[in-house]
Amino acid sequence: MSAYLFAHFREKTTPDGEQVYFGISRDGFHWEAVNDGKPVLWSYVGTKGVRDFTIVRHPKTGRIYIVATDLSVSYGCRLYRPEFWSKVGTQGSTGLVIWESDDLVHWTESRLADMGSCFGCVWAPDAIWDEEKQAFMLHWSSSWSYDDYKSKRIIYTYTADFEHFTEPKVLHEEERSEIIDSAVYAKAGKYYMFGKAGEVCSIRMYEADTITGPYRRMDCFDRCVGDVIERGLYEAPTAVELDDGRYCLFLDYYGVPGAGQGYVPFVSEDITTGIFRRADEEFSFPYGYKHGTILKITDEEYARIRDYDWSDKGYPSGWFW
């Protein structure tokens, strides 16, 4: 049996929202807050705000890594208004914020890894282990200087330690739109990628025979979710495979302001079919989880995270934003 750890941020107007939060679950459906819903880690590098996390475990060493977008809306939006998102998409941070741990409760301080000056931004990192390469394929969304920062595409690099990286390459791009928020999963000898793409910003699913593609759009996914999600209101797809082989897919809903935002769940009996059903009533969250990923953990790790005194990791008692 597995338990689950969800690393995410929160939609708040204050800087504490753009830090690292943990949620835990015994079954993948019912979630509880860690540290009373306060941050468990803070970024003190770059923009001093983080969003869009991935959390992965090295299958050989057991080392756990959190990798996040270096972006603070609460600190930075006043610098760019009224064109915040367009400017940070072409003039934003090119670094990723990284933490490391061996036990999920004791973490290194945040550090910044720069991905290259050719990018206009480096957003929404995610990672998948490549057994053949014996390294993680780390992928993210970027605009870049080669086309004058016109369109975001999915870029990838390889790393075994999140300190040394191969030369970035294009993993996937769309012909008539940008694509962001990639998440890739391996199943039955093939690879499945979710992303947000198209002029109306729909969630799409792709299939490939190799981890680096090419990725083909799965129309069956479009048909099964098209009637149950509103286009242009969802992003940041992330998924986890349960012990029974089913996949839980979460889409980040941003169609309302503030705390009303958060993940909406879908379930598939078999990810290879591309067929998912919306399952709101089967899931519960203590508050709106925003753009993160899920790590399978043991029952022992679940108890360790739940019972740990996180007071030295969150903001000190008496701070008010």
PDB file of C-alpha atoms in Angstrom:
ATOM      1  CA  MET A   1       0.000   0.000   0.000  1.00  0.00           C
ATOM      2  CA  SER A   2       1.143   3.527  -0.782  1.00  0.00           C
ATOM      3  CA  ALA A   3       0.436   6.870   0.774  1.00  0.00           C
ATOM      4  CA  TYR A   4       0.797  10.138  -1.124  1.00  0.00           C
ATOM      5  CA  LEU A   5       2.468  13.532  -0.736  1.00  0.00           C
ATOM      6  CA  PHE A   6       1.219  16.542  -2.723  1.00  0.00           C
ATOM      7  CA  ALA A   7       3.703  19.442  -3.001  1.00  0.00           C
ATOM      8  CA  HIS A   8       1.944  22.636  -4.082  1.00  0.00           C
ATOM      9  CA  PHE A   9       1.467  26.361  -3.489  1.00  0.00           C
ATOM     10  CA  ARG A  10      -1.608  28.362  -2.497  1.00  0.00           C
ATOM     11  CA  GLU A  11      -3.490  31.134  -4.289  1.00  0.00           C
ATOM     12  CA  LYS A  12      -3.033  34.057  -1.901  1.00  0.00           C
ATOM     13  CA  THR A  13      -2.231  37.729  -2.442  1.00  0.00           C
ATOM     14  CA  THR A  14       0.564  37.627   0.144  1.00  0.00           C
ATOM     15  CA  PRO A  15       4.101  36.220  -0.285  1.00  0.00           C
ATOM     16  CA  ASP A  16       3.472  33.254   1.997  1.00  0.00           C
ATOM     17  CA  GLY A  17       1.176  31.757  -0.656  1.00  0.00           C
ATOM     18  CA  GLU A  18       4.040  31.352  -3.126  1.00  0.00           C
ATOM     19  CA  GLN A  19       6.056  28.965  -1.010  1.00  0.00           C
ATOM     20  CA  VAL A  20       6.094  25.176  -0.555  1.00  0.00           C
ATOM     21  CA  TYR A  21       3.059  23.495   1.034  1.00  0.00           C
ATOM     22  CA  PHE A  22       2.494  19.806   1.685  1.00  0.00           C
ATOM     23  CA  GLY A  23      -0.701  17.796   1.623  1.00  0.00           C
ATOM     24  CA  ILE A  24      -0.795  14.101   2.510  1.00  0.00           C
ATOM     25  CA  SER A  25      -3.221  11.278   1.838  1.00  0.00           C
ATOM     26  CA  ARG A  26      -3.500   7.584   2.585  1.00  0.00           C
ATOM     27  CA  ASP A  27      -5.576   6.764  -0.480  1.00  0.00           C
ATOM     28  CA  GLY A  28      -5.034   9.560  -3.044  1.00  0.00           C
ATOM     29  CA  PHE A  29      -8.635  10.746  -2.673  1.00  0.00           C
ATOM     30  CA  HIS A  30      -8.864  12.314   0.795  1.00  0.00           C
ATOM     31  CA  TRP A  31      -6.225  14.916   1.583  1.00  0.00           C
ATOM     32  CA  GLU A  32      -5.128  16.713   4.742  1.00  0.00           C
ATOM     33  CA  ALA A  33      -2.959  19.750   5.341  1.00  0.00           C
ATOM     34  CA  VAL A  34       0.566  19.559   6.786  1.00  0.00           C
ATOM     35  CA  ASN A  35       1.778  22.210   9.257  1.00  0.00           C
ATOM     36  CA  ASP A  36      -1.778  23.486   9.753  1.00  0.00           C
ATOM     37  CA  GLY A  37      -1.876  24.706   6.166  1.00  0.00           C
ATOM     38  CA  LYS A  38       1.231  26.901   6.493  1.00  0.00           C
ATOM     39  CA  PRO A  39       4.356  26.687   4.323  1.00  0.00           C
ATOM     40  CA  VAL A  40       6.839  23.928   5.078  1.00  0.00           C
ATOM     41  CA  LEU A  41       9.653  25.462   2.984  1.00  0.00           C
ATOM     42  CA  TRP A  42      10.513  28.986   1.881  1.00  0.00           C
ATOM     43  CA  SER A  43      12.523  30.216  -1.078  1.00  0.00           C
ATOM     44  CA  TYR A  44      15.178  32.784  -0.209  1.00  0.00           C
ATOM     45  CA  VAL A  45      16.730  32.955  -3.691  1.00  0.00           C
ATOM     46  CA  GLY A  46      15.793  34.584  -6.991  1.00  0.00           C
ATOM     47  CA  THR A  47      12.406  36.300  -6.801  1.00  0.00           C
ATOM     48  CA  LYS A  48      11.862  34.768  -3.331  1.00  0.00           C
ATOM     49  CA  GLY A  49       8.629  33.191  -4.493  1.00  0.00           C
ATOM     50  CA  VAL A  50       7.954  29.768  -6.013  1.00  0.00           C
ATOM     51  CA  ARG A  51       5.125  28.211  -7.991  1.00  0.00           C
ATOM     52  CA  ASP A  52       4.492  25.133 -10.121  1.00  0.00           C
ATOM     53  CA  PHE A  53       6.351  22.381  -8.257  1.00  0.00           C
ATOM     54  CA  THR A  54       7.507  18.931  -9.097  1.00  0.00           C
ATOM     55  CA  ILE A  55       8.655  16.461  -6.435  1.00  0.00           C
ATOM     56  CA  VAL A  56      10.539  13.301  -7.427  1.00  0.00           C
ATOM     57  CA  ARG A  57      12.531  10.517  -5.783  1.00  0.00           C
ATOM     58  CA  HIS A  58      15.777   9.239  -7.284  1.00  0.00           C
ATOM     59  CA  PRO A  59      15.153   5.513  -7.848  1.00  0.00           C
ATOM     60  CA  LYS A  60      18.797   4.588  -7.156  1.00  0.00           C
ATOM     61  CA  THR A  61      19.816   6.853  -4.265  1.00  0.00           C
ATOM     62  CA  GLY A  62      16.424   7.556  -2.673  1.00  0.00           C
ATOM     63  CA  ARG A  63      17.206  11.276  -2.667  1.00  0.00           C
ATOM     64  CA  ILE A  64      14.086  13.460  -2.997  1.00  0.00           C
ATOM     65  CA  TYR A  65      14.064  16.682  -5.007  1.00  0.00           C
ATOM     66  CA  ILE A  66      11.603  19.562  -5.191  1.00  0.00           C
ATOM     67  CA  VAL A  67      12.007  21.739  -8.291  1.00  0.00           C
ATOM     68  CA  ALA A  68       9.952  24.905  -8.714  1.00  0.00           C
ATOM     69  CA  THR A  69       9.373  27.919 -10.944  1.00  0.00           C
ATOM     70  CA  ASP A  70      11.179  30.993  -9.622  1.00  0.00           C
ATOM     71  CA  LEU A  71       8.304  33.473  -9.819  1.00  0.00           C
ATOM     72  CA  SER A  72       6.585  35.734  -7.313  1.00  0.00           C
ATOM     73  CA  VAL A  73       3.342  37.352  -8.385  1.00  0.00           C
ATOM     74  CA  SER A  74       2.767  38.912  -4.955  1.00  0.00           C
ATOM     75  CA  TYR A  75       6.192  40.565  -4.902  1.00  0.00           C
ATOM     76  CA  GLY A  76       6.552  41.172  -8.622  1.00  0.00           C
ATOM     77  CA  CYS A  77       3.172  42.162 -10.022  1.00  0.00           C
ATOM     78  CA  ARG A  78       3.491  45.804  -9.042  1.00  0.00           C
ATOM     79  CA  LEU A  79       6.637  46.055 -11.132  1.00  0.00           C
ATOM     80  CA  TYR A  80       4.939  44.969 -14.355  1.00  0.00           C
ATOM     81  CA  ARG A  81       1.257  45.920 -14.201  1.00  0.00           C
ATOM     82  CA  PRO A  82      -0.804  46.011 -16.333  1.00  0.00           C
ATOM     83  CA  GLU A  83       1.234  43.634 -18.512  1.00  0.00           C
ATOM     84  CA  PHE A  84       2.571  41.300 -15.827  1.00  0.00           C
ATOM     85  CA  TRP A  85       2.151  37.896 -17.446  1.00  0.00           C
ATOM     86  CA  SER A  86       3.361  38.946 -20.886  1.00  0.00           C
ATOM     87  CA  LYS A  87       6.466  40.581 -19.440  1.00  0.00           C
ATOM     88  CA  VAL A  88       7.476  37.807 -17.049  1.00  0.00           C
ATOM     89  CA  GLY A  89       6.943  35.365 -19.936  1.00  0.00           C
ATOM     90  CA  THR A  90       9.660  37.100 -21.963  1.00  0.00           C
ATOM     91  CA  GLN A  91      11.755  38.808 -19.267  1.00  0.00           C
ATOM     92  CA  GLY A  92      11.270  36.436 -16.365  1.00  0.00           C
ATOM     93  CA  SER A  93      13.583  34.301 -14.284  1.00  0.00           C
ATOM     94  CA  THR A  94      15.579  31.646 -16.133  1.00  0.00           C
ATOM     95  CA  GLY A  95      16.304  29.777 -12.916  1.00  0.00           C
ATOM     96  CA  LEU A  96      14.651  26.860 -11.141  1.00  0.00           C
ATOM     97  CA  VAL A  97      14.527  26.690  -7.350  1.00  0.00           C
ATOM     98  CA  ILE A  98      15.629  23.342  -5.894  1.00  0.00           C
ATOM     99  CA  TRP A  99      15.483  21.650  -2.485  1.00  0.00           C
ATOM    100  CA  GLU A 100      16.831  18.199  -1.559  1.00  0.00           C
ATOM    101  CA  SER A 101      16.052  15.722   1.215  1.00  0.00           C
ATOM    102  CA  ASP A 102      16.728  12.142   2.294  1.00  0.00           C
ATOM    103  CA  ASP A 103      13.754  11.787   4.631  1.00  0.00           C
ATOM    104  CA  LEU A 104      11.078  14.327   3.479  1.00  0.00           C
ATOM    105  CA  VAL A 105      11.306  16.394   6.672  1.00  0.00           C
ATOM    106  CA  HIS A 106      14.899  17.664   6.703  1.00  0.00           C
ATOM    107  CA  TRP A 107      15.579  19.740   3.605  1.00  0.00           C
ATOM    108  CA  THR A 108      18.479  21.712   2.196  1.00  0.00           C
ATOM    109  CA  GLU A 109      18.138  25.457   1.827  1.00  0.00           C
ATOM    110  CA  SER A 110      16.754  26.611  -1.504  1.00  0.00           C
ATOM    111  CA  ARG A 111      19.221  27.036  -4.350  1.00  0.00           C
ATOM    112  CA  LEU A 112      18.834  28.429  -7.853  1.00  0.00           C
ATOM    113  CA  ALA A 113      19.872  26.529 -10.996  1.00  0.00           C
ATOM    114  CA  ASP A 114      20.024  28.681 -14.129  1.00  0.00           C
ATOM    115  CA  MET A 115      18.773  27.008 -17.307  1.00  0.00           C
ATOM    116  CA  GLY A 116      20.239  29.447 -19.831  1.00  0.00           C
ATOM    117  CA  SER A 117      20.134  33.019 -21.067  1.00  0.00           C
ATOM    118  CA  CYS A 118      18.343  32.100 -24.323  1.00  0.00           C
ATOM    119  CA  PHE A 119      15.033  31.615 -22.491  1.00  0.00           C
ATOM    120  CA  GLY A 120      12.482  34.314 -21.743  1.00  0.00           C
ATOM    121  CA  CYS A 121      11.155  32.330 -18.779  1.00  0.00           C
ATOM    122  CA  VAL A 122      11.496  28.864 -17.282  1.00  0.00           C
ATOM    123  CA  TRP A 123       8.119  27.727 -15.974  1.00  0.00           C
ATOM    124  CA  ALA A 124       6.370  24.652 -14.618  1.00  0.00           C
ATOM    125  CA  PRO A 125       9.193  22.107 -14.301  1.00  0.00           C
ATOM    126  CA  ASP A 126       8.392  18.410 -14.149  1.00  0.00           C
ATOM    127  CA  ALA A 127      10.627  15.340 -14.236  1.00  0.00           C
ATOM    128  CA  ILE A 128      10.440  11.663 -15.137  1.00  0.00           C
ATOM    129  CA  TRP A 129      13.108   9.001 -14.655  1.00  0.00           C
ATOM    130  CA  ASP A 130      14.581   7.602 -17.881  1.00  0.00           C
ATOM    131  CA  GLU A 131      15.825   4.077 -17.135  1.00  0.00           C
ATOM    132  CA  GLU A 132      17.860   3.915 -20.329  1.00  0.00           C
ATOM    133  CA  LYS A 133      19.686   7.183 -19.608  1.00  0.00           C
ATOM    134  CA  GLN A 134      19.848   6.515 -15.852  1.00  0.00           C
ATOM    135  CA  ALA A 135      18.849  10.141 -15.337  1.00  0.00           C
ATOM    136  CA  PHE A 136      15.809  12.350 -14.982  1.00  0.00           C
ATOM    137  CA  MET A 137      14.344  14.003 -18.042  1.00  0.00           C
ATOM    138  CA  LEU A 138      13.563  17.449 -16.663  1.00  0.00           C
ATOM    139  CA  HIS A 139      11.113  19.407 -18.803  1.00  0.00           C
ATOM    140  CA  TRP A 140       9.522  22.833 -18.544  1.00  0.00           C
ATOM    141  CA  SER A 141       7.744  25.605 -20.500  1.00  0.00           C
ATOM    142  CA  SER A 142       9.777  28.394 -22.093  1.00  0.00           C
ATOM    143  CA  SER A 143       9.730  31.140 -24.632  1.00  0.00           C
ATOM    144  CA  TRP A 144      13.162  31.706 -26.156  1.00  0.00           C
ATOM    145  CA  SER A 145      15.246  34.100 -28.145  1.00  0.00           C
ATOM    146  CA  TYR A 146      15.402  31.943 -31.309  1.00  0.00           C
ATOM    147  CA  ASP A 147      11.944  33.096 -32.385  1.00  0.00           C
ATOM    148  CA  ASP A 148      12.004  36.426 -30.528  1.00  0.00           C
ATOM    149  CA  TYR A 149      10.074  34.936 -27.573  1.00  0.00           C
ATOM    150  CA  LYS A 150       6.893  34.558 -29.618  1.00  0.00           C
ATOM    151  CA  SER A 151       5.629  31.220 -28.349  1.00  0.00           C
ATOM    152  CA  LYS A 152       6.217  28.930 -25.381  1.00  0.00           C
ATOM    153  CA  ARG A 153       7.105  25.311 -26.006  1.00  0.00           C
ATOM    154  CA  ILE A 154       8.243  22.352 -23.910  1.00  0.00           C
ATOM    155  CA  ILE A 155      11.997  22.168 -23.376  1.00  0.00           C
ATOM    156  CA  TYR A 156      13.912  19.277 -21.815  1.00  0.00           C
ATOM    157  CA  THR A 157      17.301  18.438 -20.378  1.00  0.00           C
ATOM    158  CA  TYR A 158      18.773  15.446 -18.574  1.00  0.00           C
ATOM    159  CA  THR A 159      20.154  15.426 -15.054  1.00  0.00           C
ATOM    160  CA  ALA A 160      21.100  12.766 -12.532  1.00  0.00           C
ATOM    161  CA  ASP A 161      21.598  15.133  -9.588  1.00  0.00           C
ATOM    162  CA  PHE A 162      19.787  18.423 -10.422  1.00  0.00           C
ATOM    163  CA  GLU A 163      23.161  20.150 -10.390  1.00  0.00           C
ATOM    164  CA  HIS A 164      24.535  19.156 -13.793  1.00  0.00           C
ATOM    165  CA  PHE A 165      22.337  19.427 -16.886  1.00  0.00           C
ATOM    166  CA  THR A 166      22.676  18.505 -20.560  1.00  0.00           C
ATOM    167  CA  GLU A 167      22.089  21.072 -23.297  1.00  0.00           C
ATOM    168  CA  PRO A 168      18.361  21.928 -23.441  1.00  0.00           C
ATOM    169  CA  LYS A 169      16.358  20.746 -26.451  1.00  0.00           C
ATOM    170  CA  VAL A 170      12.768  21.029 -27.664  1.00  0.00           C
ATOM    171  CA  LEU A 171      10.535  18.200 -26.447  1.00  0.00           C
ATOM    172  CA  HIS A 172       7.260  19.373 -27.993  1.00  0.00           C
ATOM    173  CA  GLU A 173       5.795  22.439 -29.697  1.00  0.00           C
ATOM    174  CA  GLU A 174       2.491  23.277 -31.333  1.00  0.00           C
ATOM    175  CA  GLU A 175       2.182  24.652 -34.865  1.00  0.00           C
ATOM    176  CA  ARG A 176      -0.376  27.372 -34.220  1.00  0.00           C
ATOM    177  CA  SER A 177      -0.212  28.036 -30.486  1.00  0.00           C
ATOM    178  CA  GLU A 178       1.979  27.748 -27.462  1.00  0.00           C
ATOM    179  CA  ILE A 179       2.025  24.853 -25.001  1.00  0.00           C
ATOM    180  CA  ILE A 180       2.827  24.970 -21.284  1.00  0.00           C
ATOM    181  CA  ASP A 181       2.515  22.879 -18.104  1.00  0.00           C
ATOM    182  CA  SER A 182       3.765  19.532 -19.375  1.00  0.00           C
ATOM    183  CA  ALA A 183       3.499  16.354 -17.302  1.00  0.00           C
ATOM    184  CA  VAL A 184       4.814  13.030 -18.645  1.00  0.00           C
ATOM    185  CA  TYR A 185       4.071   9.458 -17.476  1.00  0.00           C
ATOM    186  CA  ALA A 186       5.297   6.034 -18.609  1.00  0.00           C
ATOM    187  CA  LYS A 187       2.872   3.135 -18.963  1.00  0.00           C
ATOM    188  CA  ALA A 188       2.889  -0.132 -20.913  1.00  0.00           C
ATOM    189  CA  GLY A 189       5.957   0.785 -22.933  1.00  0.00           C
ATOM    190  CA  LYS A 190       4.639   4.176 -24.054  1.00  0.00           C
ATOM    191  CA  TYR A 191       4.727   7.734 -22.742  1.00  0.00           C
ATOM    192  CA  TYR A 192       1.778  10.016 -22.076  1.00  0.00           C
ATOM    193  CA  MET A 193       2.017  13.785 -21.820  1.00  0.00           C
ATOM    194  CA  PHE A 194      -0.568  16.277 -20.616  1.00  0.00           C
ATOM    195  CA  GLY A 195      -0.293  19.994 -21.339  1.00  0.00           C
ATOM    196  CA  LYS A 196      -2.200  23.223 -21.763  1.00  0.00           C
ATOM    197  CA  ALA A 197      -2.279  24.329 -25.407  1.00  0.00           C
ATOM    198  CA  GLY A 198      -4.307  25.954 -28.148  1.00  0.00           C
ATOM    199  CA  GLU A 199      -5.775  29.371 -28.755  1.00  0.00           C
ATOM    200  CA  VAL A 200      -8.528  28.642 -26.232  1.00  0.00           C
ATOM    201  CA  CYS A 201      -6.074  27.113 -23.762  1.00  0.00           C
ATOM    202  CA  SER A 202      -7.500  23.619 -23.546  1.00  0.00           C
ATOM    203  CA  ILE A 203      -5.973  20.665 -21.713  1.00  0.00           C
ATOM    204  CA  ARG A 204      -4.567  18.129 -24.148  1.00  0.00           C
ATOM    205  CA  MET A 205      -3.195  14.602 -23.881  1.00  0.00           C
ATOM    206  CA  TYR A 206      -0.470  13.158 -26.105  1.00  0.00           C
ATOM    207  CA  GLU A 207       1.107   9.746 -26.681  1.00  0.00           C
ATOM    208  CA  ALA A 208       4.641   8.812 -27.763  1.00  0.00           C
ATOM    209  CA  ASP A 209       6.659   5.651 -28.333  1.00  0.00           C
ATOM    210  CA  THR A 210       9.803   7.116 -26.760  1.00  0.00           C
ATOM    211  CA  ILE A 211      10.280   9.464 -23.845  1.00  0.00           C
ATOM    212  CA  THR A 212      11.550  12.314 -26.062  1.00  0.00           C
ATOM    213  CA  GLY A 213       8.761  11.935 -28.617  1.00  0.00           C
ATOM    214  CA  PRO A 214       7.433  12.794 -31.052  1.00  0.00           C
ATOM    215  CA  TYR A 215       4.169  13.200 -29.135  1.00  0.00           C
ATOM    216  CA  ARG A 216       0.832  12.661 -30.887  1.00  0.00           C
ATOM    217  CA  ARG A 217      -2.405  14.273 -29.731  1.00  0.00           C
ATOM    218  CA  MET A 218      -5.023  11.825 -28.379  1.00  0.00           C
ATOM    219  CA  ASP A 219      -8.445  12.841 -29.685  1.00  0.00           C
ATOM    220  CA  CYS A 220     -10.179  10.382 -27.353  1.00  0.00           C
ATOM    221  CA  PHE A 221      -9.122  12.515 -24.388  1.00  0.00           C
ATOM    222  CA  ASP A 222     -10.559  15.625 -26.064  1.00  0.00           C
ATOM    223  CA  ARG A 223     -13.894  13.897 -26.524  1.00  0.00           C
ATOM    224  CA  CYS A 224     -14.209  12.578 -22.982  1.00  0.00           C
ATOM    225  CA  VAL A 225     -13.280  15.809 -21.149  1.00  0.00           C
ATOM    226  CA  GLY A 226     -14.619  18.364 -23.634  1.00  0.00           C
ATOM    227  CA  ASP A 227     -18.107  18.400 -22.155  1.00  0.00           C
ATOM    228  CA  VAL A 228     -17.056  18.558 -18.502  1.00  0.00           C
ATOM    229  CA  ILE A 229     -14.409  21.293 -18.426  1.00  0.00           C
ATOM    230  CA  GLU A 230     -14.664  24.854 -19.644  1.00  0.00           C
ATOM    231  CA  ARG A 231     -11.940  25.845 -22.044  1.00  0.00           C
ATOM    232  CA  GLY A 232      -9.548  28.513 -20.891  1.00  0.00           C
ATOM    233  CA  LEU A 233     -10.175  27.890 -17.176  1.00  0.00           C
ATOM    234  CA  TYR A 234      -7.895  24.924 -16.436  1.00  0.00           C
ATOM    235  CA  GLU A 235      -4.137  24.406 -16.407  1.00  0.00           C
ATOM    236  CA  ALA A 236      -1.306  22.543 -14.632  1.00  0.00           C
ATOM    237  CA  PRO A 237      -2.349  18.919 -15.230  1.00  0.00           C
ATOM    238  CA  THR A 238      -0.737  16.405 -12.881  1.00  0.00           C
ATOM    239  CA  ALA A 239      -1.459  12.747 -12.299  1.00  0.00           C
ATOM    240  CA  VAL A 240      -0.612   9.827 -10.033  1.00  0.00           C
ATOM    241  CA  GLU A 241      -0.999   6.082 -10.497  1.00  0.00           C
ATOM    242  CA  LEU A 242      -2.782   4.338  -7.628  1.00  0.00           C
ATOM    243  CA  ASP A 243      -1.843   0.889  -6.347  1.00  0.00           C
ATOM    244  CA  ASP A 244      -4.750  -0.646  -8.281  1.00  0.00           C
ATOM    245  CA  GLY A 245      -3.522   0.772 -11.616  1.00  0.00           C
ATOM    246  CA  ARG A 246      -6.046   3.580 -11.908  1.00  0.00           C
ATOM    247  CA  TYR A 247      -4.792   7.107 -12.575  1.00  0.00           C
ATOM    248  CA  CYS A 248      -5.993  10.224 -10.792  1.00  0.00           C
ATOM    249  CA  LEU A 249      -5.607  13.301 -12.993  1.00  0.00           C
ATOM    250  CA  PHE A 250      -5.879  16.744 -11.422  1.00  0.00           C
ATOM    251  CA  LEU A 251      -6.555  19.918 -13.413  1.00  0.00           C
ATOM    252  CA  ASP A 252      -5.920  23.273 -11.763  1.00  0.00           C
ATOM    253  CA  TYR A 253      -9.064  25.429 -12.021  1.00  0.00           C
ATOM    254  CA  TYR A 254      -8.425  29.189 -12.137  1.00  0.00           C
ATOM    255  CA  GLY A 255     -11.869  30.345 -13.248  1.00  0.00           C
ATOM    256  CA  VAL A 256     -12.630  32.263 -10.064  1.00  0.00           C
ATOM    257  CA  PRO A 257     -10.507  34.693  -8.066  1.00  0.00           C
ATOM    258  CA  GLY A 258      -8.550  33.917  -4.921  1.00  0.00           C
ATOM    259  CA  ALA A 259      -9.181  30.973  -2.621  1.00  0.00           C
ATOM    260  CA  GLY A 260     -11.878  29.484  -4.853  1.00  0.00           C
ATOM    261  CA  GLN A 261      -9.148  28.171  -7.133  1.00  0.00           C
ATOM    262  CA  GLY A 262      -7.696  24.678  -6.866  1.00  0.00           C
ATOM    263  CA  TYR A 263      -7.506  21.212  -8.361  1.00  0.00           C
ATOM    264  CA  VAL A 264     -10.435  19.385  -9.938  1.00  0.00           C
ATOM    265  CA  PRO A 265     -10.072  15.563 -10.042  1.00  0.00           C
ATOM    266  CA  PHE A 266     -10.573  13.023 -12.812  1.00  0.00           C
ATOM    267  CA  VAL A 267     -10.114   9.245 -12.746  1.00  0.00           C
ATOM    268  CA  SER A 268      -9.092   6.795 -15.469  1.00  0.00           C
ATOM    269  CA  GLU A 269      -9.287   3.022 -15.205  1.00  0.00           C
ATOM    270  CA  ASP A 270      -6.523   2.792 -17.818  1.00  0.00           C
ATOM    271  CA  ILE A 271      -4.417   5.804 -18.804  1.00  0.00           C
ATOM    272  CA  THR A 272      -3.517   4.219 -22.146  1.00  0.00           C
ATOM    273  CA  THR A 273      -7.126   4.659 -23.317  1.00  0.00           C
ATOM    274  CA  GLY A 274      -7.080   8.418 -22.729  1.00  0.00           C
ATOM    275  CA  ILE A 275     -10.528   8.157 -21.111  1.00  0.00           C
ATOM    276  CA  PHE A 276     -11.102  10.020 -17.846  1.00  0.00           C
ATOM    277  CA  ARG A 277     -14.245  10.794 -15.859  1.00  0.00           C
ATOM    278  CA  ARG A 278     -14.728  13.776 -13.589  1.00  0.00           C
ATOM    279  CA  ALA A 279     -14.985  12.678  -9.953  1.00  0.00           C
ATOM    280  CA  ASP A 280     -15.419  15.722  -7.676  1.00  0.00           C
ATOM    281  CA  GLU A 281     -17.522  13.951  -5.055  1.00  0.00           C
ATOM    282  CA  GLU A 282     -14.927  11.220  -4.521  1.00  0.00           C
ATOM    283  CA  PHE A 283     -12.200  13.653  -3.438  1.00  0.00           C
ATOM    284  CA  SER A 284     -11.707  16.084  -0.575  1.00  0.00           C
ATOM    285  CA  PHE A 285      -9.101  18.808  -0.005  1.00  0.00           C
ATOM    286  CA  PRO A 286      -8.673  21.063   3.050  1.00  0.00           C
ATOM    287  CA  TYR A 287      -8.216  24.089   0.755  1.00  0.00           C
ATOM    288  CA  GLY A 288      -7.327  24.796  -2.864  1.00  0.00           C
ATOM    289  CA  TYR A 289      -4.108  23.077  -3.848  1.00  0.00           C
ATOM    290  CA  LYS A 290      -2.387  24.932  -6.695  1.00  0.00           C
ATOM    291  CA  HIS A 291      -0.016  23.643  -9.388  1.00  0.00           C
ATOM    292  CA  GLY A 292       2.052  20.858  -7.888  1.00  0.00           C
ATOM    293  CA  THR A 293       2.796  17.164  -8.210  1.00  0.00           C
ATOM    294  CA  ILE A 294       2.312  14.013  -6.172  1.00  0.00           C
ATOM    295  CA  LEU A 295       4.956  11.659  -4.793  1.00  0.00           C
ATOM    296  CA  LYS A 296       4.158   8.138  -3.633  1.00  0.00           C
ATOM    297  CA  ILE A 297       5.395   7.625  -0.073  1.00  0.00           C
ATOM    298  CA  THR A 298       5.372   4.817   2.487  1.00  0.00           C
ATOM    299  CA  ASP A 299       3.111   4.638   5.518  1.00  0.00           C
ATOM    300  CA  GLU A 300       6.171   5.355   7.656  1.00  0.00           C
ATOM    301  CA  GLU A 301       6.956   8.477   5.640  1.00  0.00           C
ATOM    302  CA  TYR A 302       3.324   9.552   5.850  1.00  0.00           C
ATOM    303  CA  ALA A 303       3.447   9.350   9.668  1.00  0.00           C
ATOM    304  CA  ARG A 304       6.828  11.108   9.773  1.00  0.00           C
ATOM    305  CA  ILE A 305       5.536  14.064   7.738  1.00  0.00           C
ATOM    306  CA  ARG A 306       2.262  14.236   9.670  1.00  0.00           C
ATOM    307  CA  ASP A 307       3.920  14.158  13.105  1.00  0.00           C
ATOM    308  CA  TYR A 308       6.955  16.330  12.381  1.00  0.00           C
ATOM    309  CA  ASP A 309       7.227  19.742  14.065  1.00  0.00           C
ATOM    310  CA  TRP A 310       7.337  22.063  11.060  1.00  0.00           C
ATOM    311  CA  SER A 311       7.351  25.258  13.127  1.00  0.00           C
ATOM    312  CA  ASP A 312      10.959  26.008  12.186  1.00  0.00           C
ATOM    313  CA  LYS A 313      10.112  25.728   8.484  1.00  0.00           C
ATOM    314  CA  GLY A 314       6.991  27.897   8.252  1.00  0.00           C
ATOM    315  CA  TYR A 315       6.847  31.568   9.084  1.00  0.00           C
ATOM    316  CA  PRO A 316       7.452  32.357  12.765  1.00  0.00           C
ATOM    317  CA  SER A 317       4.511  32.577  15.147  1.00  0.00           C
ATOM    318  CA  GLY A 318       3.157  36.108  15.290  1.00  0.00           C
ATOM    319  CA  TRP A 319       3.830  36.987  11.652  1.00  0.00           C
ATOM    320  CA  PHE A 320       0.791  38.394   9.914  1.00  0.00           C
ATOM    321  CA  TRP A 321       0.552  39.334   6.252  1.00  0.00           C
TER     322      TRP A 321
END
